[in-house]
PDB file of C-alpha atoms and ligand atoms in Angstrom:
ATOM      1  CA  MET A   1       0.042   0.006   0.129  1.00  0.00           C
ATOM      2  CA  ASN A   2       2.771   2.468   0.923  1.00  0.00           C
ATOM      3  CA  LYS A   3       4.622   1.531  -2.074  1.00  0.00           C
ATOM      4  CA  LEU A   4       1.556   2.197  -4.018  1.00  0.00           C
ATOM      5  CA  LEU A   5       1.132   5.433  -2.720  1.00  0.00           C
ATOM      6  CA  LYS A   6       4.739   6.519  -3.349  1.00  0.00           C
ATOM      7  CA  ILE A   7       4.306   5.340  -7.109  1.00  0.00           C
ATOM      8  CA  VAL A   8       1.059   7.337  -7.615  1.00  0.00           C
ATOM      9  CA  SER A   9       2.343  10.618  -5.726  1.00  0.00           C
ATOM     10  CA  MET A  10       5.467  10.271  -8.221  1.00  0.00           C
ATOM     11  CA  PHE A  11       3.403  10.424 -11.049  1.00  0.00           C
ATOM     12  CA  ALA A  12       1.314  13.055  -9.811  1.00  0.00           C
ATOM     13  CA  VAL A  13       4.802  15.429  -9.584  1.00  0.00           C
ATOM     14  CA  ILE A  14       5.697  14.335 -12.859  1.00  0.00           C
ATOM     15  CA  ALA A  15       2.186  15.457 -14.429  1.00  0.00           C
ATOM     16  CA  LEU A  16       2.488  18.555 -12.897  1.00  0.00           C
ATOM     17  CA  VAL A  17       5.927  19.366 -13.825  1.00  0.00           C
ATOM     18  CA  ALA A  18       4.857  18.527 -17.290  1.00  0.00           C
ATOM     19  CA  THR A  19       1.980  20.640 -17.317  1.00  0.00           C
ATOM     20  CA  SER A  20       3.849  23.754 -15.998  1.00  0.00           C
ATOM     21  CA  VAL A  21       6.560  23.496 -18.632  1.00  0.00           C
ATOM     22  CA  MET A  22       3.726  23.491 -21.213  1.00  0.00           C
ATOM     23  CA  ALA A  23       2.377  26.426 -19.753  1.00  0.00           C
ATOM     24  CA  ALA A  24       5.436  28.205 -19.898  1.00  0.00           C
ATOM     25  CA  GLU A  25       5.741  27.445 -23.689  1.00  0.00           C
ATOM     26  CA  GLY A  26       2.075  28.832 -24.396  1.00  0.00           C
ATOM     27  CA  GLY A  27       1.058  28.165 -27.841  1.00  0.00           C
ATOM     28  CA  ASN A  28       1.984  25.536 -30.604  1.00  0.00           C
ATOM     29  CA  PRO A  29       4.354  26.702 -32.823  1.00  0.00           C
ATOM     30  CA  ARG A  30       3.632  23.947 -35.482  1.00  0.00           C
ATOM     31  CA  LYS A  31       0.150  24.767 -35.450  1.00  0.00           C
ATOM     32  CA  GLY A  32       1.063  28.586 -35.397  1.00  0.00           C
ATOM     33  CA  LYS A  33       3.080  28.273 -38.496  1.00  0.00           C
ATOM     34  CA  HIS A  34       0.592  26.650 -40.468  1.00  0.00           C
ATOM     35  CA  LEU A  35      -1.914  29.336 -39.321  1.00  0.00           C
ATOM     36  CA  TYR A  36       0.566  32.025 -40.244  1.00  0.00           C
ATOM     37  CA  LYS A  37       0.947  30.695 -43.542  1.00  0.00           C
ATOM     38  CA  LYS A  38      -2.510  30.195 -44.205  1.00  0.00           C
ATOM     39  CA  THR A  39      -3.726  33.599 -42.743  1.00  0.00           C
ATOM     40  CA  CYS A  40      -1.463  36.227 -42.231  1.00  0.00           C
ATOM     41  CA  LYS A  41       0.892  35.529 -45.593  1.00  0.00           C
ATOM     42  CA  THR A  42      -2.139  36.529 -47.824  1.00  0.00           C
ATOM     43  CA  CYS A  43      -1.491  39.983 -46.625  1.00  0.00           C
ATOM     44  CA  HIS A  44       1.991  39.533 -45.528  1.00  0.00           C
ATOM     45  CA  GLY A  45       3.789  37.547 -48.307  1.00  0.00           C
ATOM     46  CA  PRO A  46       6.055  39.183 -50.854  1.00  0.00           C
ATOM     47  CA  ASP A  47       3.482  41.363 -52.711  1.00  0.00           C
ATOM     48  CA  GLY A  48       0.909  41.573 -50.032  1.00  0.00           C
ATOM     49  CA  ASP A  49      -0.835  44.899 -48.991  1.00  0.00           C
ATOM     50  CA  GLY A  50       0.671  44.599 -45.169  1.00  0.00           C
ATOM     51  CA  GLY A  51       4.251  44.631 -46.229  1.00  0.00           C
ATOM     52  CA  GLU A  52       6.362  41.507 -46.254  1.00  0.00           C
ATOM     53  CA  LEU A  53       6.717  40.177 -43.003  1.00  0.00           C
ATOM     54  CA  THR A  54       8.650  37.001 -41.537  1.00  0.00           C
ATOM     55  CA  PRO A  55       9.556  35.932 -37.889  1.00  0.00           C
ATOM     56  CA  MET A  56      12.555  37.682 -38.208  1.00  0.00           C
ATOM     57  CA  SER A  57      11.239  41.006 -38.854  1.00  0.00           C
ATOM     58  CA  LYS A  58      10.816  41.686 -35.095  1.00  0.00           C
ATOM     59  CA  THR A  59      12.732  40.465 -31.850  1.00  0.00           C
ATOM     60  CA  GLN A  60      11.097  38.411 -29.270  1.00  0.00           C
ATOM     61  CA  ALA A  61      10.161  41.478 -27.307  1.00  0.00           C
ATOM     62  CA  GLN A  62       8.504  43.229 -30.318  1.00  0.00           C
ATOM     63  CA  TRP A  63       6.448  40.084 -31.025  1.00  0.00           C
ATOM     64  CA  ASP A  64       5.137  39.980 -27.798  1.00  0.00           C
ATOM     65  CA  ARG A  65       4.200  43.722 -27.567  1.00  0.00           C
ATOM     66  CA  PHE A  66       2.470  43.646 -30.952  1.00  0.00           C
ATOM     67  CA  PHE A  67       0.088  40.630 -29.789  1.00  0.00           C
ATOM     68  CA  LYS A  68      -0.184  42.251 -26.458  1.00  0.00           C
ATOM     69  CA  LYS A  69      -1.608  45.213 -28.055  1.00  0.00           C
ATOM     70  CA  GLY A  70      -3.614  43.541 -30.297  1.00  0.00           C
ATOM     71  CA  LYS A  71      -3.664  46.641 -32.376  1.00  0.00           C
ATOM     72  CA  HIS A  72      -4.044  45.073 -35.640  1.00  0.00           C
ATOM     73  CA  ASP A  73      -7.140  45.727 -37.864  1.00  0.00           C
ATOM     74  CA  ALA A  74      -9.549  43.101 -36.214  1.00  0.00           C
ATOM     75  CA  ALA A  75     -11.105  42.110 -39.603  1.00  0.00           C
ATOM     76  CA  ALA A  76      -7.477  40.940 -40.735  1.00  0.00           C
ATOM     77  CA  TRP A  77      -7.063  38.413 -37.981  1.00  0.00           C
ATOM     78  CA  GLY A  78     -10.278  36.661 -39.895  1.00  0.00           C
ATOM     79  CA  ASP A  79     -11.654  33.954 -37.537  1.00  0.00           C
ATOM     80  CA  LEU A  80      -8.635  33.259 -35.599  1.00  0.00           C
ATOM     81  CA  SER A  81      -9.399  32.494 -32.280  1.00  0.00           C
ATOM     82  CA  GLU A  82      -7.244  33.571 -28.974  1.00  0.00           C
ATOM     83  CA  LYS A  83      -5.637  30.213 -28.960  1.00  0.00           C
ATOM     84  CA  ASP A  84      -4.800  30.579 -32.696  1.00  0.00           C
ATOM     85  CA  LEU A  85      -3.428  33.799 -32.278  1.00  0.00           C
ATOM     86  CA  LYS A  86      -1.298  32.376 -29.239  1.00  0.00           C
ATOM     87  CA  ASP A  87      -0.144  29.751 -31.545  1.00  0.00           C
ATOM     88  CA  VAL A  88       0.876  32.154 -34.367  1.00  0.00           C
ATOM     89  CA  GLN A  89       2.516  34.394 -31.776  1.00  0.00           C
ATOM     90  CA  GLN A  90       4.618  31.556 -30.446  1.00  0.00           C
ATOM     91  CA  PHE A  91       5.886  30.402 -33.747  1.00  0.00           C
ATOM     92  CA  LEU A  92       6.789  34.010 -34.525  1.00  0.00           C
ATOM     93  CA  TYR A  93       8.517  34.633 -31.140  1.00  0.00           C
ATOM     94  CA  ASP A  94      10.346  31.059 -31.600  1.00  0.00           C
ATOM     95  CA  HIS A  95      11.787  32.215 -34.566  1.00  0.00           C
ATOM     96  CA  ALA A  96      12.106  35.882 -33.876  1.00  0.00           C
ATOM     97  CA  ALA A  97      15.478  38.003 -35.080  1.00  0.00           C
ATOM     98  CA  ASP A  98      16.818  37.513 -31.663  1.00  0.00           C
ATOM     99  CA  SER A  99      15.852  33.774 -31.169  1.00  0.00           C
ATOM    100  CA  PRO A 100      18.163  30.657 -31.251  1.00  0.00           C
ATOM    101  CA  GLN A 101      16.450  29.735 -34.783  1.00  0.00           C
ATOM    102  CA  PRO A 102      15.573  32.755 -36.752  1.00  0.00           C
ATOM    103  CA  GLN A 103      13.554  32.069 -39.672  1.00  0.00           C
ATOM    104  CA  THR A 104      12.867  34.182 -42.846  1.00  0.00           C
ATOM    105  CA  CYS A 105      10.216  32.523 -44.303  1.00  0.00           C
ATOM    106  CA  GLY A 106       6.865  31.317 -42.526  1.00  0.00           C
TER     107      GLY A 106
HETATM  108  C1  HEC B   1      -6.484  41.493 -44.771  1.00  0.00           C
HETATM  109  C2  HEC B   1      -5.134  41.453 -44.619  1.00  0.00           C
HETATM  110  C3  HEC B   1      -4.227  41.201 -43.362  1.00  0.00           C
HETATM  111  C4  HEC B   1      -4.062  39.789 -42.766  1.00  0.00           C
HETATM  112  C5  HEC B   1      -4.847  38.719 -43.025  1.00  0.00           C
HETATM  113  C6  HEC B   1      -2.981  40.320 -41.606  1.00  0.00           C
HETATM  114  N1  HEC B   1      -2.622  41.662 -41.731  1.00  0.00           N
HETATM  115 FE1  HEC B   1      -1.263  42.357 -40.702  1.00  0.00          FE
HETATM  116  N2  HEC B   1      -1.227  44.204 -41.331  1.00  0.00           N
HETATM  117  C7  HEC B   1      -2.091  44.173 -42.735  1.00  0.00           C
HETATM  118  C8  HEC B   1      -1.592  45.807 -43.143  1.00  0.00           C
HETATM  119  C9  HEC B   1      -2.613  46.261 -44.516  1.00  0.00           C
HETATM  120  C10 HEC B   1      -0.879  46.346 -42.377  1.00  0.00           C
HETATM  121  C11 HEC B   1      -0.190  47.680 -42.207  1.00  0.00           C
HETATM  122  C12 HEC B   1      -1.214  48.607 -41.880  1.00  0.00           C
HETATM  123  C13 HEC B   1      -1.594  48.611 -40.287  1.00  0.00           C
HETATM  124  O1  HEC B   1      -0.751  48.458 -39.371  1.00  0.00           O
HETATM  125  O2  HEC B   1      -2.875  48.204 -39.841  1.00  0.00           O
HETATM  126  C14 HEC B   1      -0.748  45.332 -41.399  1.00  0.00           C
HETATM  127  C15 HEC B   1       0.327  45.041 -40.100  1.00  0.00           C
HETATM  128  C16 HEC B   1       0.816  44.246 -39.713  1.00  0.00           C
HETATM  129  C17 HEC B   1       2.026  44.540 -38.385  1.00  0.00           C
HETATM  130  C18 HEC B   1       2.905  45.785 -38.204  1.00  0.00           C
HETATM  131  C19 HEC B   1       3.885  45.709 -39.118  1.00  0.00           C
HETATM  132  C20 HEC B   1       5.012  46.396 -38.712  1.00  0.00           C
HETATM  133  O3  HEC B   1       6.011  46.780 -39.472  1.00  0.00           O
HETATM  134  O4  HEC B   1       5.244  46.706 -37.393  1.00  0.00           O
HETATM  135  C21 HEC B   1       2.267  43.285 -38.146  1.00  0.00           C
HETATM  136  C22 HEC B   1       3.288  42.982 -36.864  1.00  0.00           C
HETATM  137  C23 HEC B   1       1.552  42.184 -38.631  1.00  0.00           C
HETATM  138  N3  HEC B   1       0.394  43.062 -39.559  1.00  0.00           N
HETATM  139  C24 HEC B   1       1.180  41.010 -38.421  1.00  0.00           C
HETATM  140  C25 HEC B   1      -0.029  40.076 -38.861  1.00  0.00           C
HETATM  141  C26 HEC B   1       0.033  38.607 -38.321  1.00  0.00           C
HETATM  142  C27 HEC B   1       0.655  37.950 -37.433  1.00  0.00           C
HETATM  143  C28 HEC B   1      -1.075  38.201 -39.224  1.00  0.00           C
HETATM  144  C29 HEC B   1      -1.802  36.825 -38.922  1.00  0.00           C
HETATM  145  C30 HEC B   1      -2.229  36.397 -37.743  1.00  0.00           C
HETATM  146  C31 HEC B   1      -1.541  39.257 -39.912  1.00  0.00           C
HETATM  147  N4  HEC B   1      -1.043  40.363 -39.753  1.00  0.00           N
HETATM  148  C32 HEC B   1      -2.564  39.447 -40.948  1.00  0.00           C
HETATM  149  C33 HEC B   1      -3.013  43.527 -43.345  1.00  0.00           C
HETATM  150  C34 HEC B   1      -3.195  42.096 -42.766  1.00  0.00           C
END
């Protein structure tokens, strides 16, 4: 019984640690990349109205500030949910100019 309790509590600790790491990561960058290509690139591709934009166009702090302010014309976000936007933010942030893996293409 005692041993079983130990095992159970060990799993509980592992689960807690795993969720807190995920929470710190926030969005899902893989999904974000897909959404970015599908939604943002229509206006932010090489010949888009919004000017070309890639993850490398900004620093991590600049991306965070941009999404925090949420000043973008709301219509342009299309029907992206809060969660979708978080994923896009995560993708851009992970590949920002000052990130370990800057990316020029979305
Ligand atoms: C319907 C077209 C359209 C879509 C879709 C769109 N944008 Fe934009 N975006 C614009 C236009 C036009 C501007 C420039 C005018 C303005 O600031 O509103 C702009 C401006 C911006 C800027 C500021 C540019 C700068 O140099 O600081 C950022 C950042 C940005 N968009 C990010 C995004 C992201 C991220 C997405 C996808 C989630 C997105 N946009 C989707 C049209 C669009």
